[in-house]
Amino acid sequence: MNFSIAKLKIKEYNVIVILWGVFMELLKNRIRTEGIALNSDILKVDMFLNHQVDAELLDACGEAFAKAFENDGVTKVLTVEASGIPLAFSTALRLKVPFVFAKKGSHSNIGTDLYAADCHSFTKNMDYAMVVSKKFINASDNILIIDDFLANGAACNGLMNIVEQAGAKLCGIGIAIEKGFQPGGENIRKKGIKLCSLAIVEEMGKGFIKFREQ
Ligand code: 5GP
């Protein structure tokens, strides 16, 4: 690498770091002002993320994920319905690749040739199956998983299971809100998987939400 290219690369890297910082702060501010810790475990963010959706904010999150994984050769973005969809849409749009969302439950209308994984929902305390048609992921794919929350890791494990069944490669995982006091994130990092979480909640309770410094 000659000197000027090296300088350019450093500048580009700095811009990415600054952008990341801005996106993280945007999201954290919304969590601080509109997020509600229902108890020490569950964070309600239905004002902007998973019921009413702030399209501009989630688009900025998608831009951050796309920047983080732009050099990883992503061929498809994979998420699970419903809350992962806007984030996956925006990420895929920027990476110029399709996105696929796993459907929950049994879906006779998508055929029988399916990858399926069982998953336990932390918030609903129930088990469900997530399914993806075999038409949409195959061994030549390099998959980026995107989701809104990472808690115990069941949703990500289900999606990783589907990637494995397809014989595809996993290039990483992008999460809007990781709850750092639950084990999902740590377990993924221990496996050496690239995990980009925009906001990591370290601790929360009635009236307070503390973020991890990143
Ligand atoms: P995990 O499977 O990692 O235990 O939990 C992730 C999934 O559960 C996400 O897809 C998300 O929909 C849901 N989830 C987990 N924790 C929370 C939370 O604190 N608030 C909300 N709104 N959803 C959560």
GROMACS .gro file of C-alpha atoms and ligand atoms in nm:
model
  238
    1MET     CA    1   0.000   0.000   0.000
    2ASN     CA    2   0.159   0.333  -0.098
    3PHE     CA    3   0.162   0.627   0.143
    4SER     CA    4  -0.134   0.820  -0.001
    5ILE     CA    5  -0.358   0.511  -0.017
    6ALA     CA    6  -0.260   0.429   0.339
    7LYS     CA    7  -0.355   0.784   0.440
    8LEU     CA    8  -0.689   0.752   0.259
    9LYS     CA    9  -0.758   0.421   0.430
   10ILE     CA   10  -0.685   0.576   0.770
   11LYS     CA   11  -0.919   0.867   0.688
   12GLU     CA   12  -1.190   0.623   0.572
   13TYR     CA   13  -1.144   0.422   0.891
   14ASN     CA   14  -1.178   0.737   1.102
   15VAL     CA   15  -1.496   0.836   0.919
   16ILE     CA   16  -1.642   0.489   0.987
   17VAL     CA   17  -1.548   0.511   1.355
   18ILE     CA   18  -1.705   0.860   1.381
   19LEU     CA   19  -2.020   0.745   1.196
   20TRP     CA   20  -2.049   0.444   1.423
   21GLY     CA   21  -2.021   0.667   1.727
   22VAL     CA   22  -2.296   0.894   1.594
   23PHE     CA   23  -2.533   0.604   1.514
   24MET     CA   24  -2.472   0.447   1.854
   25GLU     CA   25  -2.544   0.775   2.032
   26LEU     CA   26  -2.862   0.830   1.828
   27LEU     CA   27  -2.995   0.491   1.933
   28LYS     CA   28  -2.881   0.521   2.293
   29ASN     CA   29  -3.048   0.862   2.325
   30ARG     CA   30  -3.378   0.718   2.205
   31ILE     CA   31  -3.346   0.428   2.448
   32ARG     CA   32  -3.270   0.675   2.731
   33THR     CA   33  -3.563   0.903   2.648
   34GLU     CA   34  -3.830   0.660   2.523
   35GLY     CA   35  -3.722   0.314   2.638
   36ILE     CA   36  -3.897   0.173   2.942
   37ALA     CA   37  -3.734  -0.091   3.159
   38LEU     CA   38  -4.038  -0.302   3.251
   39ASN     CA   39  -3.820  -0.475   3.508
   40SER     CA   40  -3.450  -0.563   3.531
   41ASP     CA   41  -3.480  -0.794   3.226
   42ILE     CA   42  -3.720  -0.655   2.966
   43LEU     CA   43  -3.680  -0.327   2.781
   44LYS     CA   44  -3.983  -0.183   2.605
   45VAL     CA   45  -3.893   0.014   2.292
   46ASP     CA   46  -4.224   0.008   2.110
   47MET     CA   47  -4.215   0.388   2.057
   48PHE     CA   48  -3.945   0.359   1.791
   49LEU     CA   49  -3.832   0.002   1.726
   50ASN     CA   50  -4.078  -0.280   1.747
   51HIS     CA   51  -4.432  -0.149   1.725
   52GLN     CA   52  -4.421   0.209   1.605
   53VAL     CA   53  -4.108   0.227   1.391
   54ASP     CA   54  -3.890   0.536   1.351
   55ALA     CA   55  -3.790   0.467   0.991
   56GLU     CA   56  -3.511   0.725   0.992
   57LEU     CA   57  -3.354   0.588   1.309
   58LEU     CA   58  -3.371   0.225   1.193
   59ASP     CA   59  -3.235   0.328   0.854
   60ALA     CA   60  -2.937   0.483   1.034
   61CYS     CA   61  -2.890   0.153   1.221
   62GLY     CA   62  -2.895  -0.031   0.888
   63GLU     CA   63  -2.633   0.208   0.754
   64ALA     CA   64  -2.413   0.136   1.056
   65PHE     CA   65  -2.444  -0.242   1.002
   66ALA     CA   66  -2.372  -0.205   0.632
   67LYS     CA   67  -2.056  -0.003   0.710
   68ALA     CA   68  -1.943  -0.256   0.968
   69PHE     CA   69  -1.975  -0.549   0.726
   70GLU     CA   70  -1.907  -0.381   0.391
   71ASN     CA   71  -1.577  -0.567   0.342
   72ASP     CA   72  -1.701  -0.908   0.450
   73GLY     CA   73  -1.848  -1.028   0.122
   74VAL     CA   74  -2.207  -1.053   0.243
   75THR     CA   75  -2.435  -1.222  -0.013
   76LYS     CA   76  -2.755  -1.221   0.195
   77VAL     CA   77  -2.893  -1.070   0.512
   78LEU     CA   78  -3.096  -1.303   0.735
   79THR     CA   79  -3.335  -1.204   1.012
   80VAL     CA   80  -3.650  -1.332   1.182
   81GLU     CA   81  -3.994  -1.176   1.165
   82ALA     CA   82  -4.114  -0.929   1.267
   83SER     CA   83  -3.893  -0.675   1.442
   84GLY     CA   84  -3.575  -0.763   1.255
   85ILE     CA   85  -3.731  -0.679   0.919
   86PRO     CA   86  -3.686  -0.298   0.901
   87LEU     CA   87  -3.323  -0.327   1.017
   88ALA     CA   88  -3.250  -0.607   0.769
   89PHE     CA   89  -3.419  -0.413   0.489
   90SER     CA   90  -3.206  -0.105   0.540
   91THR     CA   91  -2.884  -0.307   0.578
   92ALA     CA   92  -2.952  -0.514   0.267
   93LEU     CA   93  -3.045  -0.206   0.064
   94ARG     CA   94  -2.705  -0.052   0.136
   95LEU     CA   95  -2.509  -0.374   0.083
   96LYS     CA   96  -2.709  -0.427  -0.240
   97VAL     CA   97  -2.799  -0.786  -0.151
   98PRO     CA   98  -3.136  -0.953  -0.082
   99PHE     CA   99  -3.258  -1.013   0.269
  100VAL     CA  100  -3.453  -1.316   0.390
  101PHE     CA  101  -3.665  -1.329   0.701
  102ALA     CA  102  -3.731  -1.654   0.883
  103LYS     CA  103  -4.101  -1.707   0.942
  104LYS     CA  104  -4.229  -1.813   1.279
  105GLY     CA  105  -4.457  -2.116   1.318
  106SER     CA  106  -4.571  -2.357   1.050
  107HIS     CA  107  -4.640  -2.209   0.708
  108SER     CA  108  -4.800  -2.447   0.462
  109ASN     CA  109  -4.788  -2.180   0.190
  110ILE     CA  110  -4.407  -2.170   0.169
  111GLY     CA  111  -4.378  -2.540   0.085
  112THR     CA  112  -4.218  -2.833   0.258
  113ASP     CA  113  -3.859  -2.790   0.147
  114LEU     CA  114  -3.758  -2.592   0.451
  115TYR     CA  115  -3.479  -2.532   0.697
  116ALA     CA  116  -3.634  -2.530   1.043
  117ALA     CA  117  -3.495  -2.450   1.387
  118ASP     CA  118  -3.660  -2.451   1.728
  119CYS     CA  119  -3.634  -2.142   1.938
  120HIS     CA  120  -3.739  -2.028   2.284
  121SER     CA  121  -3.885  -1.680   2.307
  122PHE     CA  122  -3.745  -1.502   2.609
  123THR     CA  123  -4.012  -1.230   2.619
  124LYS     CA  124  -4.312  -1.457   2.553
  125ASN     CA  125  -4.172  -1.757   2.741
  126MET     CA  126  -4.280  -2.002   2.471
  127ASP     CA  127  -4.119  -2.222   2.209
  128TYR     CA  128  -4.165  -2.170   1.838
  129ALA     CA  129  -4.017  -2.296   1.512
  130MET     CA  130  -3.850  -2.062   1.264
  131VAL     CA  131  -3.847  -2.170   0.902
  132VAL     CA  132  -3.679  -2.058   0.580
  133SER     CA  133  -3.743  -2.203   0.236
  134LYS     CA  134  -3.439  -2.389   0.100
  135LYS     CA  135  -3.479  -2.186  -0.219
  136PHE     CA  136  -3.338  -1.877  -0.054
  137ILE     CA  137  -3.015  -1.984   0.120
  138ASN     CA  138  -2.754  -2.222  -0.012
  139ALA     CA  139  -2.394  -2.331   0.036
  140SER     CA  140  -2.255  -2.046  -0.175
  141ASP     CA  141  -2.402  -1.781   0.058
  142ASN     CA  142  -2.215  -1.566   0.307
  143ILE     CA  143  -2.476  -1.462   0.558
  144LEU     CA  144  -2.507  -1.157   0.781
  145ILE     CA  145  -2.761  -1.208   1.062
  146ILE     CA  146  -2.945  -0.898   1.184
  147ASP     CA  147  -3.189  -0.867   1.475
  148ASP     CA  148  -3.337  -0.605   1.705
  149PHE     CA  149  -3.240  -0.760   2.042
  150LEU     CA  150  -2.985  -1.005   2.172
  151ALA     CA  151  -3.069  -1.150   2.513
  152ASN     CA  152  -3.003  -1.519   2.578
  153GLY     CA  153  -2.913  -1.579   2.216
  154ALA     CA  154  -3.195  -1.821   2.123
  155ALA     CA  155  -3.307  -1.625   1.815
  156CYS     CA  156  -2.949  -1.589   1.688
  157ASN     CA  157  -2.876  -1.956   1.761
  158GLY     CA  158  -3.185  -2.054   1.560
  159LEU     CA  159  -3.073  -1.840   1.267
  160MET     CA  160  -2.715  -1.973   1.292
  161ASN     CA  161  -2.859  -2.325   1.292
  162ILE     CA  162  -3.038  -2.247   0.964
  163VAL     CA  163  -2.717  -2.106   0.812
  164GLU     CA  164  -2.540  -2.427   0.914
  165GLN     CA  165  -2.814  -2.650   0.768
  166ALA     CA  166  -2.775  -2.464   0.438
  167GLY     CA  167  -2.398  -2.522   0.443
  168ALA     CA  168  -2.359  -2.144   0.407
  169LYS     CA  169  -2.091  -1.927   0.573
  170LEU     CA  170  -2.173  -1.685   0.854
  171CYS     CA  171  -1.983  -1.357   0.824
  172GLY     CA  172  -2.126  -1.198   1.136
  173ILE     CA  173  -2.415  -1.067   1.340
  174GLY     CA  174  -2.551  -0.712   1.376
  175ILE     CA  175  -2.776  -0.629   1.672
  176ALA     CA  176  -2.948  -0.303   1.757
  177ILE     CA  177  -2.976  -0.361   2.134
  178GLU     CA  178  -2.774  -0.621   2.321
  179LYS     CA  179  -2.856  -0.681   2.683
  180GLY     CA  180  -2.508  -0.738   2.817
  181PHE     CA  181  -2.630  -0.884   3.144
  182GLN     CA  182  -2.773  -1.184   2.958
  183PRO     CA  183  -2.536  -1.444   2.811
  184GLY     CA  184  -2.619  -1.434   2.436
  185GLY     CA  185  -2.355  -1.179   2.334
  186GLU     CA  186  -2.076  -1.330   2.540
  187ASN     CA  187  -2.143  -1.679   2.399
  188ILE     CA  188  -2.134  -1.551   2.042
  189ARG     CA  189  -1.809  -1.358   2.099
  190LYS     CA  190  -1.651  -1.666   2.261
  191LYS     CA  191  -1.715  -1.856   1.937
  192GLY     CA  192  -1.508  -1.594   1.753
  193ILE     CA  193  -1.807  -1.466   1.554
  194LYS     CA  194  -1.797  -1.097   1.455
  195LEU     CA  195  -2.074  -0.932   1.657
  196CYS     CA  196  -2.163  -0.565   1.614
  197SER     CA  197  -2.408  -0.438   1.875
  198LEU     CA  198  -2.504  -0.072   1.842
  199ALA     CA  199  -2.609  -0.033   2.205
  200ILE     CA  200  -2.519  -0.264   2.492
  201VAL     CA  201  -2.733  -0.229   2.803
  202GLU     CA  202  -2.523  -0.320   3.104
  203GLU     CA  203  -2.790  -0.287   3.368
  204MET     CA  204  -3.142  -0.150   3.396
  205GLY     CA  205  -3.429  -0.115   3.636
  206LYS     CA  206  -3.721   0.115   3.712
  207GLY     CA  207  -3.614   0.461   3.591
  208PHE     CA  208  -3.257   0.383   3.489
  209ILE     CA  209  -3.073   0.228   3.195
  210LYS     CA  210  -2.694   0.197   3.206
  211PHE     CA  211  -2.497   0.137   2.885
  212ARG     CA  212  -2.164  -0.038   2.843
  213GLU     CA  213  -1.884   0.190   2.716
  214GLN     CA  214  -1.777   0.067   2.371
  2155GP     P1  215  -3.292  -1.403   2.268
  2155GP     O1  216  -3.344  -1.500   2.167
  2155GP     O2  217  -3.154  -1.353   2.238
  2155GP     O3  218  -3.308  -1.450   2.409
  2155GP     O4  219  -3.389  -1.275   2.257
  2155GP     C1  220  -3.394  -1.203   2.138
  2155GP     C2  221  -3.534  -1.194   2.085
  2155GP     O5  222  -3.629  -1.175   2.190
  2155GP     C3  223  -3.544  -1.073   1.995
  2155GP     O6  224  -3.575  -1.118   1.866
  2155GP     C4  225  -3.652  -0.986   2.055
  2155GP     O7  226  -3.766  -0.988   1.972
  2155GP     C5  227  -3.688  -1.049   2.187
  2155GP     N1  228  -3.637  -0.974   2.304
  2155GP     C6  229  -3.544  -1.017   2.391
  2155GP     N2  230  -3.527  -0.929   2.492
  2155GP     C7  231  -3.612  -0.828   2.468
  2155GP     C8  232  -3.643  -0.705   2.538
  2155GP     O8  233  -3.587  -0.672   2.644
  2155GP     N3  234  -3.737  -0.625   2.482
  2155GP     C9  235  -3.801  -0.657   2.367
  2155GP     N4  236  -3.890  -0.570   2.319
  2155GP     N5  237  -3.775  -0.771   2.296
  2155GP    C10  238  -3.681  -0.856   2.347
   0.00000   0.00000   0.00000
